Coordinates of C-alpha atoms in Angstrom, one line a residue:
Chain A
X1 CA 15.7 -8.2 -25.5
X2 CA 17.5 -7.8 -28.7
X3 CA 17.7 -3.9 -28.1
X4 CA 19.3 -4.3 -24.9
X5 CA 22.0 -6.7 -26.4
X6 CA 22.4 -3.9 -28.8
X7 CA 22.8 -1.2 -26.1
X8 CA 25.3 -3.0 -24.1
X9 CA 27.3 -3.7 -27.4
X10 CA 27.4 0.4 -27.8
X11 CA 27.7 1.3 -24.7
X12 CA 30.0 -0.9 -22.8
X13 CA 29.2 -1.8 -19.1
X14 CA 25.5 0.6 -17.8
X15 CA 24.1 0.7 -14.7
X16 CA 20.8 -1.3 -14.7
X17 CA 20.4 -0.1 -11.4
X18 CA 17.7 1.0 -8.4
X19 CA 18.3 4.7 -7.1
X20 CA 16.4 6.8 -4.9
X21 CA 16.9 10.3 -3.2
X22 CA 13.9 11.5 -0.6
X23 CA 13.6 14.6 1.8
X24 CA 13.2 13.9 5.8
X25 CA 12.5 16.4 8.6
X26 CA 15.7 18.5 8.1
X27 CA 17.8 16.8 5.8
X28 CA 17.8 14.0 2.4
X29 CA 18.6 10.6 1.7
X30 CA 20.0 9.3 -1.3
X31 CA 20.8 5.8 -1.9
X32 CA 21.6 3.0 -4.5
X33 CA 21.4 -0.3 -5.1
X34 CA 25.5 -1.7 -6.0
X35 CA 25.1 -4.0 -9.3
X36 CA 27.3 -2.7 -12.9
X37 CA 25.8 -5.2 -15.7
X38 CA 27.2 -6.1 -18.9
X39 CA 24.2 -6.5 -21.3
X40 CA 21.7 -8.2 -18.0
X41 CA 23.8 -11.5 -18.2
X42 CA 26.9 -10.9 -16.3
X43 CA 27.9 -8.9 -13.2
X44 CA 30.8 -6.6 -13.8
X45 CA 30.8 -5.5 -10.0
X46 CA 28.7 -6.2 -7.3
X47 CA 29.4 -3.6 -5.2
X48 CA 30.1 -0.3 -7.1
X49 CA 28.9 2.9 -5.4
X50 CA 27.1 4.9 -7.5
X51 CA 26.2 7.6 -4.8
X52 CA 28.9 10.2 -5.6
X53 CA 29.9 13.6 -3.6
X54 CA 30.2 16.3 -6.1
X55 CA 30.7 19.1 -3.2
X56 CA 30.7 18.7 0.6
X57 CA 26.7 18.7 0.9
X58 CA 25.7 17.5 -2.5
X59 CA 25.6 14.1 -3.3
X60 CA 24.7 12.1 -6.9
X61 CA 22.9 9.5 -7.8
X62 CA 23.5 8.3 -11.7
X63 CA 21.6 6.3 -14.0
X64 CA 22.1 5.1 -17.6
X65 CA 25.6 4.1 -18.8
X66 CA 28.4 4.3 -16.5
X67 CA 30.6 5.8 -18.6
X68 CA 28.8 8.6 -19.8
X69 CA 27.8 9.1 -16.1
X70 CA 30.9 9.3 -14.9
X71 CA 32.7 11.2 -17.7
X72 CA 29.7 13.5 -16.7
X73 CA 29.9 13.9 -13.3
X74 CA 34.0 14.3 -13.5
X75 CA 33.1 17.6 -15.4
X76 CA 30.5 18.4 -13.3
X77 CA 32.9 18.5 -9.9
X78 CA 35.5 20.9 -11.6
X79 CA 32.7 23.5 -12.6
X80 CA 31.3 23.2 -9.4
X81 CA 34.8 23.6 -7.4
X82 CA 35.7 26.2 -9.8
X83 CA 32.0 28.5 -9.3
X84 CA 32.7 27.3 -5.2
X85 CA 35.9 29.2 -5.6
X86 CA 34.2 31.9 -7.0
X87 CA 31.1 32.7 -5.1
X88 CA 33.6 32.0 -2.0
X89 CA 30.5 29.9 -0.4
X90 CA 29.8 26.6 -0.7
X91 CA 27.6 26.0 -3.9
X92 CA 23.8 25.5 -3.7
X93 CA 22.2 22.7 -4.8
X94 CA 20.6 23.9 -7.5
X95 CA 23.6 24.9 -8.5
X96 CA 25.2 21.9 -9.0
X97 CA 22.0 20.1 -10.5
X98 CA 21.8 22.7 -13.3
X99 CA 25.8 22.3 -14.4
X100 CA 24.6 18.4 -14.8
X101 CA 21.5 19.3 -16.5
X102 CA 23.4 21.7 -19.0
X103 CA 25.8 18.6 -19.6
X104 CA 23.4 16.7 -20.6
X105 CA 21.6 19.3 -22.6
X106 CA 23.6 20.7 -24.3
X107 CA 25.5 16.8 -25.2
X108 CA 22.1 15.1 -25.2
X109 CA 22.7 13.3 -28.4
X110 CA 26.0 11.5 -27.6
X111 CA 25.0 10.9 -23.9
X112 CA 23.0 8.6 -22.1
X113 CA 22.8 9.2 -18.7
X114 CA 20.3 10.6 -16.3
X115 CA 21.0 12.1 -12.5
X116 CA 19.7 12.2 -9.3
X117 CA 21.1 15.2 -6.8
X118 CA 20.6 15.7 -3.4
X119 CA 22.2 17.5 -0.8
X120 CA 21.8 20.5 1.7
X121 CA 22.6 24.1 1.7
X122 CA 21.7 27.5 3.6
X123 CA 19.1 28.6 1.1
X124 CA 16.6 26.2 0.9
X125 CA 17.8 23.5 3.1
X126 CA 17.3 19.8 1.8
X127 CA 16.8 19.3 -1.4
X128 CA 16.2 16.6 -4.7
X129 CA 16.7 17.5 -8.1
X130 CA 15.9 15.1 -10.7
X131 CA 18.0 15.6 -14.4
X132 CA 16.0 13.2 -16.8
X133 CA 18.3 11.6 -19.8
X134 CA 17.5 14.4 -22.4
X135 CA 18.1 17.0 -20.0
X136 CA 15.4 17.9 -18.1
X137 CA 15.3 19.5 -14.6
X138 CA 13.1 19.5 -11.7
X139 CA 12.6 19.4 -8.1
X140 CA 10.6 16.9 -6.3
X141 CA 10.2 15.7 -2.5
X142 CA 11.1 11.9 -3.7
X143 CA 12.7 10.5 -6.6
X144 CA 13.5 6.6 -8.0
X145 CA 15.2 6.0 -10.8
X146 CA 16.7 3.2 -12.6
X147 CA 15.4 0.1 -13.8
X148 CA 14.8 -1.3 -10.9
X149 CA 12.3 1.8 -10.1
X150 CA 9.2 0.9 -12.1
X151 CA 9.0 -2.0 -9.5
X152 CA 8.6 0.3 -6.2
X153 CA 6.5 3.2 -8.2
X154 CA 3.6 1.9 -5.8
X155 CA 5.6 1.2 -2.7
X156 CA 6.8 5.3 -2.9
X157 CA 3.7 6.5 -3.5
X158 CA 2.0 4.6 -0.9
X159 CA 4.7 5.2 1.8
X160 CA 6.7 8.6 1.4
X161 CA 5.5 10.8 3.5
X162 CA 6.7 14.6 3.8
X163 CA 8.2 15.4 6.9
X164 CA 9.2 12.0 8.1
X165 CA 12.3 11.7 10.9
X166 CA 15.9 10.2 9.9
X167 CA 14.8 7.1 10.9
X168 CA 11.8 6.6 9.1
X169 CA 13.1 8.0 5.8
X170 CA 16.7 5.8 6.1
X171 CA 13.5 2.3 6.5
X172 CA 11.8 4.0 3.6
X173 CA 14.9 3.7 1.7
X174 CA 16.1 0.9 2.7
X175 CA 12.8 -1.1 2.2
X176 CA 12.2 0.2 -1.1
X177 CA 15.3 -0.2 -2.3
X178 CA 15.7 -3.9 -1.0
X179 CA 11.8 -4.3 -3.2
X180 CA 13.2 -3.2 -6.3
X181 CA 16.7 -5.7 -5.7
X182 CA 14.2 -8.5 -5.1
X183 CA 12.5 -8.0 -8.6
X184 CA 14.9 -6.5 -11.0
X185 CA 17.7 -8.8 -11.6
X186 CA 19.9 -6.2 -13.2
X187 CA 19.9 -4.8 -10.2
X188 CA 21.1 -6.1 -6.5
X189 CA 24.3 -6.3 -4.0
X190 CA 24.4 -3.6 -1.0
X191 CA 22.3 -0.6 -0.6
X192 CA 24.5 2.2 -0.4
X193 CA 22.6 5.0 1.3
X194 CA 24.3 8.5 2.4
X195 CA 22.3 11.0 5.0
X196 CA 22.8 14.5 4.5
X197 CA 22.0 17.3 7.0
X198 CA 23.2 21.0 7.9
X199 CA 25.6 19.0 10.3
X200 CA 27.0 16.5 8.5
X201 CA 27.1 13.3 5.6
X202 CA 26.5 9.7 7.2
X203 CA 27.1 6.6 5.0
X204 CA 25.1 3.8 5.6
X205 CA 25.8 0.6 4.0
X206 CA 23.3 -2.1 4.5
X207 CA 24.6 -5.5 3.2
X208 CA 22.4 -8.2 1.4
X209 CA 21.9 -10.6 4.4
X210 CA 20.8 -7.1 6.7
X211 CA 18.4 -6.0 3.8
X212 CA 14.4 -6.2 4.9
X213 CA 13.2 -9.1 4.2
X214 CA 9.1 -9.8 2.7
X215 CA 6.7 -12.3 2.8
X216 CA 8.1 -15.0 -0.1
X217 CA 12.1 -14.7 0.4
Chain B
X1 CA 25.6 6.8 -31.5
X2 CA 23.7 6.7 -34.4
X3 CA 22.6 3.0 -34.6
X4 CA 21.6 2.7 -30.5
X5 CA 19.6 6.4 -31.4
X6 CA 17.7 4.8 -34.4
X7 CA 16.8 1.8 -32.2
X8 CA 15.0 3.6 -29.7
X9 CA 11.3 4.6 -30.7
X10 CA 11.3 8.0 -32.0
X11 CA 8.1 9.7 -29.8
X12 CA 8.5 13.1 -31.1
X13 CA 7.6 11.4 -34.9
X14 CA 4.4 10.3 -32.9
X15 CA 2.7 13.6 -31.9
X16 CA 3.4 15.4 -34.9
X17 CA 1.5 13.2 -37.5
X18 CA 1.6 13.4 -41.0
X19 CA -2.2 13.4 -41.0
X20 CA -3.6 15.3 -38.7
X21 CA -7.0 15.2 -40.1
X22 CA -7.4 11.2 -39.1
X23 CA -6.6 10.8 -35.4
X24 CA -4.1 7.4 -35.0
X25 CA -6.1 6.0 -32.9
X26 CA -8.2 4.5 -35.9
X27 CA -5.6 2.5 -37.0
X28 CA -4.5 1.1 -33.8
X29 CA -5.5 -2.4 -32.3
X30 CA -7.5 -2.5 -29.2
X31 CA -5.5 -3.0 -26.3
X32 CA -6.1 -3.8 -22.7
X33 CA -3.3 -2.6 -21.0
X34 CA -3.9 -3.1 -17.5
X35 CA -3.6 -4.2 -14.2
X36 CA -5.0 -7.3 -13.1
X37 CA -4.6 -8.4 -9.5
X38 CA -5.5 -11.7 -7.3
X39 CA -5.2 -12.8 -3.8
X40 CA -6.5 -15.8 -2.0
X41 CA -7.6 -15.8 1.4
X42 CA -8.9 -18.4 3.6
X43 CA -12.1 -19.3 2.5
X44 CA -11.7 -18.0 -1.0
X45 CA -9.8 -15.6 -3.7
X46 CA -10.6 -11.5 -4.1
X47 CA -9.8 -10.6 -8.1
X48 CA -9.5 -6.8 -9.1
X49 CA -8.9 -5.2 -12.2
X50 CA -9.0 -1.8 -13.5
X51 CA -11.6 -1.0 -16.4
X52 CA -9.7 0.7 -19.5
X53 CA -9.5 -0.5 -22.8
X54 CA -7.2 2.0 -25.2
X55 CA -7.1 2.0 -29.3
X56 CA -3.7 4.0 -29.2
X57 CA -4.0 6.9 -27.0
X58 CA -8.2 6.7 -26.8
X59 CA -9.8 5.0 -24.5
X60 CA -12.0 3.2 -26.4
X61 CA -13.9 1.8 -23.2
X62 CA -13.2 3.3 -19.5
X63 CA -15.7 0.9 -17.8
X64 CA -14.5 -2.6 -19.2
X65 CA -15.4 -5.3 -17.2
X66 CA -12.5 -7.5 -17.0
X67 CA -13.6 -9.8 -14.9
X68 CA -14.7 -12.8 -16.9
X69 CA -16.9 -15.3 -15.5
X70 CA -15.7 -18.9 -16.7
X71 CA -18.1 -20.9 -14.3
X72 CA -20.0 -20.1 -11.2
X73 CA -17.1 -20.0 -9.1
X74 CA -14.3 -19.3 -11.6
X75 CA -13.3 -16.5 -12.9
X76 CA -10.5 -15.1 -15.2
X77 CA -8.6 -11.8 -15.7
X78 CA -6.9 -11.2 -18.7
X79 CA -4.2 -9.2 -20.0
X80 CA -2.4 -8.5 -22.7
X81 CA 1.8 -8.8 -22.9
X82 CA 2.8 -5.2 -21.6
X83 CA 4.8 -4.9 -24.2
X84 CA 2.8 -5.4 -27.1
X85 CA 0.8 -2.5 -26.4
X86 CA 3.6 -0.5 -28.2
X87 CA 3.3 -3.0 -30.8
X88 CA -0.5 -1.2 -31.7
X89 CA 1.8 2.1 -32.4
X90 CA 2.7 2.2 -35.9
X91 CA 6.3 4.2 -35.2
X92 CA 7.2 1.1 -32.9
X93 CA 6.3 -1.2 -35.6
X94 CA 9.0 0.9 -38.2
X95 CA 11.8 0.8 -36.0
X96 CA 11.8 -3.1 -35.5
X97 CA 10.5 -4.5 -39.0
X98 CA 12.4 -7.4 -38.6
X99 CA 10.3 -8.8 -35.8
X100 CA 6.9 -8.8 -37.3
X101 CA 6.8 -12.1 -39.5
X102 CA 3.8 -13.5 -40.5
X103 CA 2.5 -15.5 -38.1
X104 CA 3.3 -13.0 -35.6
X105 CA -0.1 -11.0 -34.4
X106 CA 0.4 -8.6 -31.9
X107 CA -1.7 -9.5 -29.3
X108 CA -5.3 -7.7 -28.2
X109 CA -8.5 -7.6 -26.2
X110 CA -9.8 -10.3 -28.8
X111 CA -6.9 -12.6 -27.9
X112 CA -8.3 -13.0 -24.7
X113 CA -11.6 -13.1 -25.7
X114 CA -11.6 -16.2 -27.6
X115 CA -9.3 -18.3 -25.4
X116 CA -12.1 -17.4 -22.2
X117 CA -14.9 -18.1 -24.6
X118 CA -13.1 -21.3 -25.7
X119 CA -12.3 -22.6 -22.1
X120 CA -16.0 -21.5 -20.8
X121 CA -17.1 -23.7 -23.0
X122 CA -14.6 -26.9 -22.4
X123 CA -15.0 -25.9 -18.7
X124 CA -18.9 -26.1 -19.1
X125 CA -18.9 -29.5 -21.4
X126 CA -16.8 -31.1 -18.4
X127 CA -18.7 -30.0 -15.4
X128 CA -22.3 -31.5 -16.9
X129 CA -19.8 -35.0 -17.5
X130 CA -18.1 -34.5 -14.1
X131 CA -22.2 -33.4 -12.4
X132 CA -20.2 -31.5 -10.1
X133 CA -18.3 -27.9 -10.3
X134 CA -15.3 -28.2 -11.9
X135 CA -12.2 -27.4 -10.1
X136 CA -10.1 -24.2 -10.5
X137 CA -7.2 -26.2 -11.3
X138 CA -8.8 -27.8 -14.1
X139 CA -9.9 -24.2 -15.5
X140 CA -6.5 -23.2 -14.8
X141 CA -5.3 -26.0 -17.3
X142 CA -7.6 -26.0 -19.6
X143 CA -6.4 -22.2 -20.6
X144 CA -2.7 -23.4 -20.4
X145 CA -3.7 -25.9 -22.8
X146 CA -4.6 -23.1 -25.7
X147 CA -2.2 -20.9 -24.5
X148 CA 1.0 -23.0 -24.6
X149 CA -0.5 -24.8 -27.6
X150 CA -1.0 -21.3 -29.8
X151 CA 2.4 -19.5 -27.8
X152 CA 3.4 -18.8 -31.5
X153 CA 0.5 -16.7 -32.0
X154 CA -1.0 -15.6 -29.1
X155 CA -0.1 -13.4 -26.4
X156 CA -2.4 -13.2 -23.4
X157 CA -1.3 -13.3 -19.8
X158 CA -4.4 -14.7 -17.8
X159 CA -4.9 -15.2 -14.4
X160 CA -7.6 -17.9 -13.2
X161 CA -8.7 -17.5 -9.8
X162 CA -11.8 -19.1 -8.0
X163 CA -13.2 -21.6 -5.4
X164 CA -13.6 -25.5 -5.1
X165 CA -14.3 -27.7 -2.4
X166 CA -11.2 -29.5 -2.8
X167 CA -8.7 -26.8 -2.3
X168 CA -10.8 -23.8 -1.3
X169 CA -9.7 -20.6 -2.6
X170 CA -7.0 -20.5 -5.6
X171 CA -4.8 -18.2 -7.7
X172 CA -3.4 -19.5 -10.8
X173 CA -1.0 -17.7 -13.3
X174 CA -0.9 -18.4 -16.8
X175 CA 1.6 -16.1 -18.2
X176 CA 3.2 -15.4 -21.9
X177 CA 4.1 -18.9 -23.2
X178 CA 1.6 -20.5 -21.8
X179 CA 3.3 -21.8 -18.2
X180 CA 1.3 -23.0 -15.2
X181 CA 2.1 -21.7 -11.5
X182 CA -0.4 -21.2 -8.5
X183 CA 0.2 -18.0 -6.3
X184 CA -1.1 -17.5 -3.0
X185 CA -1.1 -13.6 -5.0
X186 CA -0.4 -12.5 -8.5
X187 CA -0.6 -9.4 -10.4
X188 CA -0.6 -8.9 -13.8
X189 CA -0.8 -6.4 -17.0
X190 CA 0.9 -3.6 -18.0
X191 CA 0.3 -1.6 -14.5
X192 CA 1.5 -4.5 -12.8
X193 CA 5.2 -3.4 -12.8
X194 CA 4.7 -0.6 -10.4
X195 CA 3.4 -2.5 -7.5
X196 CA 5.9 -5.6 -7.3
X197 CA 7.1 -3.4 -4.7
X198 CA 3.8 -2.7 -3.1
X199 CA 2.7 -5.8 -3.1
X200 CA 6.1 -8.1 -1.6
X201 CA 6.0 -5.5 0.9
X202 CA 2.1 -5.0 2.2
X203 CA 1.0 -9.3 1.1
X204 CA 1.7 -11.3 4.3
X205 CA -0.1 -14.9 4.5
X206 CA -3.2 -15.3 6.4
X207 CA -5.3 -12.0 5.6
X208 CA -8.7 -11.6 6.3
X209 CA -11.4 -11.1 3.0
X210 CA -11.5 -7.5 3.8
X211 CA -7.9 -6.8 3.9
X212 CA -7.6 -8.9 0.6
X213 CA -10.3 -6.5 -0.6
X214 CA -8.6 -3.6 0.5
X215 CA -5.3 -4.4 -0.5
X216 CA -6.2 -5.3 -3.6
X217 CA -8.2 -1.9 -4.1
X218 CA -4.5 -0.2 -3.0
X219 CA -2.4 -1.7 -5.2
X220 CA -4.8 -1.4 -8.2
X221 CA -5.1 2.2 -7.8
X222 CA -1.6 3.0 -7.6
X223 CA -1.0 1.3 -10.5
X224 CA -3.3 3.3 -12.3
X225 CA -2.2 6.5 -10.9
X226 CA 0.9 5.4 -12.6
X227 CA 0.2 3.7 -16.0
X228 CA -1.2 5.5 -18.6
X229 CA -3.1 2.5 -20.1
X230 CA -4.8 1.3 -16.6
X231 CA -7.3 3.4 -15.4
X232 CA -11.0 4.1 -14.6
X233 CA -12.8 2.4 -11.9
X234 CA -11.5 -0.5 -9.5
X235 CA -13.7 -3.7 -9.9
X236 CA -13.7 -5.9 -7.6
X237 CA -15.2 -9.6 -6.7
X238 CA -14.5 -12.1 -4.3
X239 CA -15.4 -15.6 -4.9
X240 CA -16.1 -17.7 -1.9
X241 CA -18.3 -20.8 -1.1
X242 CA -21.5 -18.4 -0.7
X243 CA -21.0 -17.1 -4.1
X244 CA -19.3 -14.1 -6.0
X245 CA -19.8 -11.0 -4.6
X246 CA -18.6 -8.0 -7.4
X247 CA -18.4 -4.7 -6.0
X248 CA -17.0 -1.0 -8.2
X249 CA -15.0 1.7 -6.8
X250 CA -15.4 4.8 -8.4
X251 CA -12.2 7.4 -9.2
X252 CA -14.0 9.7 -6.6
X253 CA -13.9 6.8 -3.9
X254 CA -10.4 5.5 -4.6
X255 CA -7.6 5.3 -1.6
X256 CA -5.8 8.4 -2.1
X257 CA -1.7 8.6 -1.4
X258 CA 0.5 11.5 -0.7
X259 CA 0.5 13.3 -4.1
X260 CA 4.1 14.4 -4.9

């Protein structure tokens, strides 16, 4: 308890928060809970969207303290418009995980702030990349994140599935993210989730009266 | 920067020990971090636990029965604040001196021990009065009692589940602080976090015994998949009118999930 007090003191407004990216049949989702906390007692902003686009098919997720994660992520989008330019293609997704995982590297003792990206691109089709606080980088199918994640650790192993359709990956998502809301209480509002495919970006926002509903609410 | 960095337990001082020779595990507390799980079903209550007890990072016992009978048709999980099984780590302790005072112990197995042995005893004294089994709800209180009496010291979270012929099948919580509350299911320990989710979305009123049984088995092995200090085998039991029927599930015979 008192460490938190401390943190928030430190660090200003962070993103107790629920976020998720998973891979479908031919394209990701990533999605967010839409609570900013000051300290776990107060709501700054109940419905913040912390699913950024970095590039046209690549999408973040962030984590940790909203400043550093934004400051982060502003740095991130020139690099990555600037290499775009470059390459004359649009940038992969890797691409655009490892310029915020050598942020956070290489600034690892100032920042605080960990990253979820998803998107699409010609190479290797959908992808998640997961960049942990200290900077760390990998790859995996499905992702939570947050505090709100320790809460649906179960539910995602139990339910993800490789190779679901759009539909069943946007109920995943949904669901689990609606399971962490109910339990964390830094975390909460909307669920913010963005579908991304070769074709296109969706946004789906699902508001709290749509959210699933289980068996003691 | 600096203040928020030295607030934050400092792992990388923990695997490189000053003294390699003695293993840090010998100066640790015993712990049961775990997961603890209860359900009730018409007819009676299916408890579940996991069966590893750690001293630091060694598993001192990986076939703990935590399962502790209390009367013939009462039984008691118990686990420890999940928290304080960082308080057994000696770097943990360093970076918050100011909270250890001395009537502060950090909670273990032993904890829970003697408040069980205690309230098997109370519970035993009343039922020969009473000449009748004692009801779950009086078990239940009678461990609220010593916990909410000794909240200073103590830090056990127990769950009391079992069946009476007043109100059939039960699940009480007693958490840290020593608070009463019945739950139609409850999970607790240090595991327990990762299946909130799990278990809002899979628990609907009105299961059978064998759905309890195998929902239980579910949740308790995905939360061991997932903490480090819940593990081992699944032990079940389910406590009904006929009697308490205890079954094990070995690691080899665990529900499986999508690994990823």
């Amino acid at each position: 308890m008192e460490k938190r007090c401390l943190d928030s003191q430190v660090k200003g407004v962070s993103t107790g928060t629920t976020i998720l990216a998973a891979v479908f049949d031919g394209g990701v989702v990533i999605g967010s809970d839409s609570r900013a906390s000051i300290g776990g007692e107060y709501v700054s902003s109940k419905t913040i969207n912390k699913v950024i686009q970095v590039h046209d098919r690549i999408f973040c997720c962030m984590a940790g303290s909203l400043a550093d994660a934004q400051a982060v992520i502003k740095a991130a989008k020139f690099h990555l418009s600037f290499h775009s330019v470059q390459m004359e293609s649009p940038p992969l997704v890797i691409a655009a995980a490892s310029v915020l995982k050598e942020l956070c590297y290489k600034n690892k003792e100032e920042l605080q702030a960990g990253f979820m990206t998803a998107g699409w691109d010609r190479k290797k089709g959908p992808q998640v990349y997961v960049v942990s606080l200290g900077g760390m980088l990998i790859s995996q199918p499905v992702t939570i994140g947050g505090s709100g994640s320790t809460y649906i650790y179960g539910y995602v192993d139990a339910k993800y599935k490789p190779n679901m359709s759009k539909d069943e990956c946007l109920q995943f998502a949904t669901n689990a993210l609606a399971l962490a809301m109910g339990r964390d209480n830094v975390s909460g509002g909307v669920a913010h989730l963005v579908v991304i495919t070769e074709t296109g970006v969706e946004h789906v926002v699902v508001p709290g009266d749509k959210l699933p509903k289980f068996h003691d609410e | 920067m600096a203040a928020a960095a030295s607030m934050m337990p400092n792992f990388g001082q923990q695997i490189s020990s000053k003294n390699d020779l003695v293993p840090d595990w010998t100066r640790q507390e015993v712990s049961t971090g775990t997961t603890i799980m209860a359900v009730e079903y018409d007819g009676g209550v299916v408890i579940g636990a996991d069966s590893r007890t750690t001293t630091g990072a060694y598993i001192a016992n990986r076939v703990t029965d935590k399962l502790t009978p209390i009367h013939d048709r009462i039984f008691c999980c118990r686990s420890v604040h999940p928290t304080l099984t960082l308080w057994a780590d000696p770097v943990c302790r360093g970076a918050w001196p100011h909270l250890l005072c001395g009537g502060f112990r950090s909670g273990s197995a032993a904890d829970t021990q003697a408040i069980a042995d205690v309230v098997a005893y109370q519970l035993g004294f009343h039922s020969i009065e009473l000449d009748e089994p004692p009801l779950v709800e009086t078990a239940a209180n009678l461990f609220r009692a010593s916990c909410y009496r000794y909240r200073e010291e103590l830090m056990a979270g127990i769950l009391v589940a079992g069946w009476d012929r007043r109100k059939g099948g039960q699940v009480y919580c007693v958490p840290i602080g020593g608070m009463l509350v019945r739950q139609p299911v409850s999970v607790g320990g240090s595991g327990s976090t990762y299946i909130y989710g799990f278990m809002d979305s899979n628990y609907k009123p009105g299961l059978s015994k064998d759905q309890c049984l195998e929902l239980t088995a579910a949740a308790l092995s995905l939360a061991m998949e997932r903490d480090g200090s819940s593990g081992g085998v699944v032990r079940l039991a389910s406590i009904s009118e006929e009697g308490v029927e205890r079954r094990v599930i070995l690691g080899n015979q665990l529900p499986k999930f999508s690994t990823h």
